[in-house]
Structures are given as structure tokens and as C-alpha cells.
Amino acid sequence: MAKPALMRHMPQIAHVDVNCFYASAERAFDPSLEGRPLVVLSNNDGCAVTRSPEAKALGITTGEPWFKLAPRAKEWGLVAKSSNYELYGDISARVMELLGRYSAWLEVYSIDEAFLGVKGDAGTLLPLGRTIKNAVRRHVGVPVCVGIAPTKTLAKLCNKWAKNNPAFDGVCLWEAVPHDVRDSLLARLPVDEIWGIAGRLTKRLNVLGIFTVQDLVRADAVMIRDRFSVVLMRTVLELRGTPCIPMEEERIGRDQLIFSRSFATPVASADGLRQVLSIYGQQASARLFKHGLQAKVLTAFAATSPFRQQEQAYPSVCVSLPMPTADPLLLTRAAHALLPHIRDGLKYAKAGIMLTDLRPSGNQSPLELFENRHEERGIGPLLDNVSRRFGRGAIGLGHAGIKSGLDWTMKRDMRSPRYTTHWDELPVVKAA
Amino acid sequence: MGVIVGPRVIDAGASLFSVLISPVAVAAGFPSPAQDYFDGRIDLNAHLIKDITSTFVVRVTGNSMEGAGISDGDELIVNRALEPKDGSVVIAVLDGELTVKRLRITATGIVLQAENPRYQDIKVSALSELTIWGVATRCLHHV
């Protein structure tokens, strides 16, 4: 008997996330680290920012200072690595390029996670999830988990289950989880395990008797909106399966800053994208100044429109900046490294830049100038044009154009080679 | 006169390789005069790397692969996406190290072969016991 085709395949969202990304990137080139407790340290080798499962098992927490761990490292067999953002940036770009092959709609969410639009029923989505997981592992060498659900919030939740519950084998499809299992998992999950819910908010929810995700799902959405915010109400609706978190255009996280945007009219030339990337360079610079940060690594990416009958392309590049900077010119120039990868004639619907290896900008004071929406006045392209015509440094904004930060040589004693971005640091293979 | 311009998508099993085919005249009638103006210089990436996403460059140390034309200090282009086959030059993980060997898949088992009589072969009972990191596609030999 034929089933009605109507609404059989609602669009679903796959959330793909690299497991312990920095640690996994290290292991991809140094197999001797496999199975050993490993931590990746923050800038200046300050504290543990990524822990391998073995390091977690030792009770090491995120943010634990290295000077406390170092004395016991030998006894534990613990290996520490300084952060190697060139490597992480390149591996991230490769993962995103690969993911782009599996969906016409890809949202790079952070250095190690992305949302993909997918369609199908359990019979096709579960195998798709497994294919993605295996492909990233094999092609790029890092392990990922995949969560697939009708909304972003649920997809993230499924990904968490996929990671923490070996029975899922790294891929969790919301639709395929029986209702009673869902309920019991939700009832056990503290509310702060949900995307977007942290610290103070958790306490305020607890006061209302909302402790678990299950409690939140059952809460009155309107009450949540009135007492908290529309943002939290969206979370509640998303948990109930109604997609309502739109694509985000700008995010600043613990160690990264992302700008990406879909265009109202597709851009079909490298020249068009040059202008877009210039604007992002300016905006990113403004955000960095606002937060008193500088960046050392920039990734630029673009994506073709998923809705057009044309070949899809997801070019991306990772650029290691000569020094940590918030300089709009340097950032813009770095972003332009994407342009040779843009094919004239393809219609690009989206582009973005991601800044990583962020660090405080030392003694440079934030400039109010950058907080203006100067991009609307065309300053980004103007700066770029002037600098292209008269050379870099011919025009600069305040301190940024001229000076670099004071202390930009970081302590990175334990950094592994930059295997994929520096010719003199290639991985070594033994012929013995 | 036929000129192939533009993108072609080649379905290569599990993955899709986007390959840009540069304007090349198909031998039919006169060669295109426009061909002379094609201004792209030779791009080694385009010729040596099929799938940039899964391709890595590694450097060889040691001389156990000299018989295969791979010397100490040479660079290898390695594609992690390729399925290793009998006869492939592979990067295998041995004792936590990346090691280059010739893979032999025989009826009696798997052999990781050195291409130098002074080195021993390594026998493995099944491919599943072996971690193949990638398949070498080119050797950049220093002459």
C-alpha cells in the first residue's frame, strides 16, 4: 500500500561535532598519542582547554592550570601540547569542506562543529550520519559524532547523546530514539546541558522547579518568555521539535569569532566576494577591538546557493597571520586568500570568516571608532582600495594600522609541528 | 570544434571530487586561437593533488623504500581517502609511528614490504589489524 508522500520527509538538521577537537587533531598526526591522556593548553601554556577522554578519566578538569598538572604528568603518563592553531584551523577547514559534500545547506557553527540541512526518513538518515562520521574519520583523520533532529537544539542534544552513550555508536537520530528512552534521557539531563543555558540562568530556572531538560520541555513557553526571554522560549519550542533558531550571523565564543552571512542576491564573482570579505574583515576588526582581542589565525569560507541548479562548492582557506592582530587591513587581506578559490560564474550564497587563536591585545586601547557601523558607509572597501593602490600601511585606523601588539611571541614550548601549513614542519614517516 | 569548459563532477564512490577542467580543445577541426591566451601557469596542486581535502604531504626519513624510488628526505603526497590495494605504497601506523611500506595483500595474509633487501617485511594476519593512515600517490624525489 502506498503511503502518502505528503510531509514524509520534513527537513532535518544534522549537527556534526569533532570529538575533543584539538586533542584529536594532534593525534591525527602523532599516533603515539592514541590511548594516552592528553591535554591541549591555552595560550602561554596556561591551562588545559581540551582533554582527551583518558585525561578526563584522570579527573582533570577544563581550565585546570598546567603548573598544577605538570608535577604529576610523568606519573600519569600525561602528555601536554601547546595550542597549535595553524593545525587546528586547517583541519577544521578540511572537515567543513568535506561536510559540504553531504548537504546543500551547511552552517559552520564553530571551529569544530557545523549544522547541515538533511532530508529523509530514519532508513536514509541513519546511514547518512554513519557515512559522514566514517568519511571525516578516514579523509581527514579526526573522529566526529553526529546528531540528527528536526531542530538545532535537539540535533545538538542528540550529538551529546551520541558522544556519551556508546550504544549510539557516534550517530544519534532523534526520530529513531524510542519515546520512553527519550523521556528517560531528558529526565536525567540537567537543564544546563542544553545549548544556550548556563550559570545564572540555571539557578533562576531551578528556583521555578525546572531542573532537568524534561522539566523545561514541559514548562509553559509563554511564562518562559515573560520571565526570561524570547531566546529561552525558542529553546523550549526547539526542544518540542519546532525549529525556530535562525542562522546566526555572528558569534564570539571562548576562543573564536565567526562572521558569516547569507546574501540576499547571490554573488557570482571573485570581485563581489572581495568586497564581502573586506566588509567582514572590518567588522571582525571592530569586534576584536571591542573585546580587547587579537587573532592569529583566520579561516575564510564561501558556499554556493543550495537552491540553485548548479554545482555546489564550499571553498575555504586557513591563513596564519604574521602576528596576532586586530588590524582591519591585515584581516581583510588574509580573508582575500579565499579569492583564488572562487570560481567566476558559480553563484555564491554565503561567505564567512572565522578568527581563532584569540588573545588579549596587550596595551592597545579599544577605539570607539570601530564600534560604529562603518561598513555601511563603505569604509571597509575604501580602506581596502586605498591600501591596494598605495600599499599596506598607507592608511590605517588609529593604532591598529601601524602598530602590532607588544607581546605577541607566546610561550608555546610544547607545540607540535604545524604539519599541514609549513613546509619545514611536515609529518615525518619512517622508512625503516 | 569542441571546447570543454567548466566544472564536471566526477562521482568517485563515496566522495565527490569537483574537478575544474581547463579549456582544452578536442582534436576536431582547427585548434582554438583562444587557447593561446589561456593564462594559467602550471599549477602543481592541480596536477598532483586529486582531492585537496584529504591530501597531506609527509617527509620520509630512512632508506627502506629506495627500491620504490623513495629516498631519505623525499616528500610523499598522501591521499587518506584512497582504498589501499595490493601494491599500494601506504603510510601505516606501526608502534605509534607513521611508517611507509609497500602493502601486499596475499592469500596467506597481509605483508608490509620494505623495498630494500636490508629490511625485514612485516606480516599481519588481517587488514583489520592494521591502521592504514593513507595511500601515497606521488613521491617528490630530490634529484
Tab-separated table of N, CA, C and O in Angstrom, chain A residues 43-108:
chain	number	residue	atom	x	y	z
A	43	ASN	N	46.697	29.571	25.448
A	43	ASN	CA	47.817	30.456	25.153
A	43	ASN	C	48.749	30.571	26.345
A	43	ASN	O	48.313	30.595	27.493
A	44	ASN	N	50.046	30.677	26.047
A	44	ASN	CA	51.056	30.782	27.095
A	44	ASN	C	51.102	29.555	27.990
A	44	ASN	O	51.562	29.612	29.113
A	45	ASP	N	50.596	28.447	27.462
A	45	ASP	CA	50.607	27.192	28.203
A	45	ASP	C	49.974	27.351	29.576
A	45	ASP	O	50.438	26.770	30.563
A	46	GLY	N	48.915	28.146	29.642
A	46	GLY	CA	48.283	28.458	30.915
A	46	GLY	C	47.518	27.297	31.524
A	46	GLY	O	47.865	26.792	32.587
A	47	CYS	N	46.469	26.841	30.849
A	47	CYS	CA	45.646	25.806	31.449
A	47	CYS	C	45.085	24.884	30.374
A	47	CYS	O	45.152	25.177	29.184
A	48	ALA	N	44.532	23.769	30.834
A	48	ALA	CA	44.017	22.761	29.914
A	48	ALA	C	42.733	23.259	29.267
A	48	ALA	O	41.775	23.590	29.958
A	49	VAL	N	42.694	23.345	27.935
A	49	VAL	CA	41.460	23.740	27.258
A	49	VAL	C	40.768	22.556	26.587
A	49	VAL	O	39.569	22.584	26.365
A	50	THR	N	41.543	21.548	26.227
A	50	THR	CA	40.945	20.338	25.664
A	50	THR	C	41.560	19.134	26.356
A	50	THR	O	42.760	19.094	26.588
A	51	ARG	N	40.703	18.172	26.697
A	51	ARG	CA	41.182	16.962	27.365
A	51	ARG	C	40.740	15.750	26.568
A	51	ARG	O	39.592	15.658	26.144
A	52	SER	N	41.651	14.817	26.388
A	52	SER	CA	41.260	13.553	25.776
A	52	SER	C	40.425	12.796	26.813
A	52	SER	O	40.480	13.102	28.004
A	53	PRO	N	39.642	11.801	26.367
A	53	PRO	CA	38.839	11.044	27.339
A	53	PRO	C	39.697	10.456	28.457
A	53	PRO	O	39.276	10.413	29.621
A	54	GLU	N	40.917	10.056	28.127
A	54	GLU	CA	41.803	9.477	29.142
A	54	GLU	C	42.181	10.530	30.190
A	54	GLU	O	42.334	10.217	31.367
A	55	ALA	N	42.343	11.789	29.721
A	55	ALA	CA	42.682	12.864	30.652
A	55	ALA	C	41.477	13.186	31.535
A	55	ALA	O	41.609	13.455	32.724
A	56	LYS	N	40.277	13.122	30.939
A	56	LYS	CA	39.059	13.339	31.728
A	56	LYS	C	38.951	12.272	32.807
A	56	LYS	O	38.571	12.548	33.939
A	57	ALA	N	39.306	11.032	32.411
A	57	ALA	CA	39.204	9.918	33.358
A	57	ALA	C	40.141	10.111	34.544
A	57	ALA	O	39.902	9.586	35.627
A	58	LEU	N	41.212	10.871	34.341
A	58	LEU	CA	42.127	11.142	35.453
A	58	LEU	C	41.556	12.211	36.385
A	58	LEU	O	42.161	12.529	37.404
A	59	GLY	N	40.437	12.772	36.006
A	59	GLY	CA	39.815	13.789	36.849
A	59	GLY	C	40.289	15.193	36.527
A	59	GLY	O	40.010	16.140	37.253
A	60	ILE	N	41.022	15.339	35.413
A	60	ILE	CA	41.485	16.673	35.020
A	60	ILE	C	40.288	17.456	34.487
A	60	ILE	O	39.499	16.936	33.697
A	61	THR	N	40.158	18.693	34.944
A	61	THR	CA	39.010	19.490	34.505
A	61	THR	C	39.460	20.542	33.503
A	61	THR	O	40.644	20.907	33.455
A	62	THR	N	38.505	21.024	32.719
A	62	THR	CA	38.810	22.113	31.790
A	62	THR	C	39.201	23.337	32.592
A	62	THR	O	38.549	23.669	33.584
A	63	GLY	N	40.267	23.986	32.167
A	63	GLY	CA	40.695	25.190	32.853
A	63	GLY	C	41.695	24.935	33.972
A	63	GLY	O	42.179	25.872	34.607
A	64	GLU	N	42.003	23.673	34.208
A	64	GLU	CA	42.978	23.385	35.265
A	64	GLU	C	44.353	23.910	34.841
A	64	GLU	O	44.822	23.610	33.741
A	65	PRO	N	45.013	24.683	35.704
A	65	PRO	CA	46.295	25.277	35.306
A	65	PRO	C	47.372	24.200	35.118
A	65	PRO	O	47.432	23.221	35.862
A	66	TRP	N	48.195	24.432	34.119
A	66	TRP	CA	49.226	23.451	33.789
A	66	TRP	C	50.240	23.302	34.922
A	66	TRP	O	50.726	22.216	35.198
A	67	PHE	N	50.545	24.400	35.617
A	67	PHE	CA	51.556	24.273	36.681
A	67	PHE	C	51.119	23.312	37.784
A	67	PHE	O	51.937	22.729	38.474
A	68	LYS	N	49.799	23.122	37.883
A	68	LYS	CA	49.318	22.161	38.879
A	68	LYS	C	49.416	20.730	38.353
A	68	LYS	O	49.576	19.779	39.119
A	69	LEU	N	49.241	20.597	37.027
A	69	LEU	CA	49.244	19.258	36.434
A	69	LEU	C	50.660	18.759	36.184
A	69	LEU	O	50.955	17.563	36.328
A	70	ALA	N	51.558	19.681	35.841
A	70	ALA	CA	52.907	19.306	35.409
A	70	ALA	C	53.631	18.359	36.368
A	70	ALA	O	54.216	17.375	35.922
A	71	PRO	N	53.591	18.626	37.682
A	71	PRO	CA	54.352	17.756	38.591
A	71	PRO	C	53.886	16.298	38.554
A	71	PRO	O	54.665	15.403	38.881
A	72	ARG	N	52.617	16.074	38.179
A	72	ARG	CA	52.117	14.703	38.205
A	72	ARG	C	52.057	14.075	36.811
A	72	ARG	O	51.643	12.928	36.650
A	73	ALA	N	52.459	14.840	35.800
A	73	ALA	CA	52.321	14.397	34.418
A	73	ALA	C	53.055	13.080	34.179
A	73	ALA	O	52.533	12.170	33.534
A	74	LYS	N	54.264	12.983	34.726
A	74	LYS	CA	55.078	11.800	34.472
A	74	LYS	C	54.419	10.561	35.063
A	74	LYS	O	54.282	9.533	34.396
A	75	GLU	N	53.992	10.711	36.274
A	75	GLU	CA	53.356	9.601	36.981
A	75	GLU	C	52.086	9.136	36.239
A	75	GLU	O	51.796	7.946	36.152
A	76	TRP	N	51.346	10.099	35.676
A	76	TRP	CA	50.110	9.771	34.966
A	76	TRP	C	50.346	9.338	33.517
A	76	TRP	O	49.432	8.855	32.848
A	77	GLY	N	51.537	9.640	33.002
A	77	GLY	CA	51.763	9.445	31.576
A	77	GLY	C	51.034	10.493	30.771
A	77	GLY	O	50.702	10.299	29.599
A	78	LEU	N	50.790	11.624	31.404
A	78	LEU	CA	50.015	12.701	30.765
A	78	LEU	C	50.885	13.494	29.793
A	78	LEU	O	51.990	13.894	30.115
A	79	VAL	N	50.369	13.693	28.587
A	79	VAL	CA	51.075	14.492	27.590
A	79	VAL	C	50.347	15.825	27.444
A	79	VAL	O	49.123	15.864	27.388
A	80	ALA	N	51.110	16.907	27.409
A	80	ALA	CA	50.508	18.220	27.184
A	80	ALA	C	51.040	18.793	25.884
A	80	ALA	O	52.193	18.614	25.539
A	81	LYS	N	50.180	19.478	25.165
A	81	LYS	CA	50.585	20.146	23.926
A	81	LYS	C	50.168	21.603	24.006
A	81	LYS	O	49.046	21.907	24.439
A	82	SER	N	51.059	22.482	23.581
A	82	SER	CA	50.671	23.885	23.436
A	82	SER	C	49.695	23.970	22.280
A	82	SER	O	49.732	23.145	21.373
A	83	SER	N	48.836	24.975	22.294
A	83	SER	CA	47.858	25.035	21.208
A	83	SER	C	48.542	25.371	19.885
A	83	SER	O	49.436	26.186	19.820
A	84	ASN	N	48.087	24.682	18.859
A	84	ASN	CA	48.686	24.740	17.524
A	84	ASN	C	47.573	25.175	16.563
A	84	ASN	O	46.996	24.356	15.850
A	85	TYR	N	47.262	26.470	16.588
A	85	TYR	CA	46.063	26.934	15.885
A	85	TYR	C	46.161	26.833	14.368
A	85	TYR	O	45.145	26.724	13.697
A	86	GLU	N	47.384	26.868	13.845
A	86	GLU	CA	47.518	26.675	12.398
A	86	GLU	C	47.004	25.292	12.024
A	86	GLU	O	46.270	25.121	11.059
A	87	LEU	N	47.414	24.314	12.811
A	87	LEU	CA	46.964	22.947	12.540
A	87	LEU	C	45.452	22.825	12.720
A	87	LEU	O	44.749	22.301	11.856
A	88	TYR	N	44.937	23.356	13.828
A	88	TYR	CA	43.501	23.200	14.098
A	88	TYR	C	42.670	23.906	13.033
A	88	TYR	O	41.636	23.398	12.590
A	89	GLY	N	43.164	25.090	12.610
A	89	GLY	CA	42.434	25.843	11.597
A	89	GLY	C	42.368	25.082	10.283
A	89	GLY	O	41.325	25.025	9.629
A	90	ASP	N	43.473	24.477	9.895
A	90	ASP	CA	43.481	23.747	8.624
A	90	ASP	C	42.626	22.486	8.706
A	90	ASP	O	41.880	22.176	7.783
A	91	ILE	N	42.722	21.784	9.808
A	91	ILE	CA	41.915	20.564	9.944
A	91	ILE	C	40.431	20.933	9.956
A	91	ILE	O	39.601	20.282	9.336
A	92	SER	N	40.102	22.025	10.633
A	92	SER	CA	38.722	22.499	10.659
A	92	SER	C	38.235	22.790	9.239
A	92	SER	O	37.145	22.367	8.841
A	93	ALA	N	39.061	23.495	8.456
A	93	ALA	CA	38.665	23.838	7.082
A	93	ALA	C	38.432	22.568	6.267
A	93	ALA	O	37.500	22.490	5.467
A	94	ARG	N	39.264	21.557	6.478
A	94	ARG	CA	39.099	20.300	5.738
A	94	ARG	C	37.797	19.598	6.141
A	94	ARG	O	37.080	19.081	5.294
A	95	VAL	N	37.520	19.596	7.433
A	95	VAL	CA	36.285	18.959	7.898
A	95	VAL	C	35.079	19.651	7.263
A	95	VAL	O	34.165	18.993	6.745
A	96	MET	N	35.091	20.984	7.256
A	96	MET	CA	33.951	21.730	6.726
A	96	MET	C	33.799	21.498	5.215
A	96	MET	O	32.685	21.364	4.713
A	97	GLU	N	34.919	21.470	4.512
A	97	GLU	CA	34.863	21.194	3.072
A	97	GLU	C	34.212	19.845	2.809
A	97	GLU	O	33.372	19.687	1.929
A	98	LEU	N	34.627	18.882	3.612
A	98	LEU	CA	34.102	17.531	3.433
A	98	LEU	C	32.600	17.495	3.744
A	98	LEU	O	31.813	16.910	2.999
A	99	LEU	N	32.203	18.152	4.844
A	99	LEU	CA	30.785	18.152	5.225
A	99	LEU	C	29.934	18.785	4.129
A	99	LEU	O	28.809	18.357	3.886
A	100	GLY	N	30.496	19.784	3.467
A	100	GLY	CA	29.772	20.463	2.406
A	100	GLY	C	29.353	19.529	1.285
A	100	GLY	O	28.415	19.806	0.545
A	101	ARG	N	30.028	18.407	1.153
A	101	ARG	CA	29.683	17.449	0.104
A	101	ARG	C	28.403	16.677	0.427
A	101	ARG	O	27.837	16.022	-0.436
A	102	TYR	N	28.002	16.734	1.676
A	102	TYR	CA	26.864	15.910	2.085
A	102	TYR	C	25.572	16.691	2.236
A	102	TYR	O	24.535	16.124	2.536
A	103	SER	N	25.669	18.002	2.088
A	103	SER	CA	24.453	18.788	2.232
A	103	SER	C	24.570	20.060	1.431
A	103	SER	O	25.642	20.642	1.313
A	104	ALA	N	23.467	20.487	0.896
A	104	ALA	CA	23.467	21.737	0.151
A	104	ALA	C	23.428	22.922	1.115
A	104	ALA	O	23.630	24.051	0.733
A	105	TRP	N	23.159	22.651	2.358
A	105	TRP	CA	22.998	23.719	3.347
A	105	TRP	C	23.914	23.419	4.526
A	105	TRP	O	23.719	22.427	5.225
A	106	LEU	N	24.922	24.239	4.663
A	106	LEU	CA	25.920	23.994	5.707
A	106	LEU	C	26.131	25.272	6.494
A	106	LEU	O	26.372	26.324	5.925
A	107	GLU	N	26.025	25.185	7.783
A	107	GLU	CA	26.326	26.346	8.626
A	107	GLU	C	27.500	25.984	9.521
A	107	GLU	O	27.386	25.146	10.403
A	108	VAL	N	28.631	26.634	9.235
A	108	VAL	CA	29.804	26.410	10.083
A	108	VAL	C	29.510	27.082	11.410
A	108	VAL	O	29.374	28.300	11.462
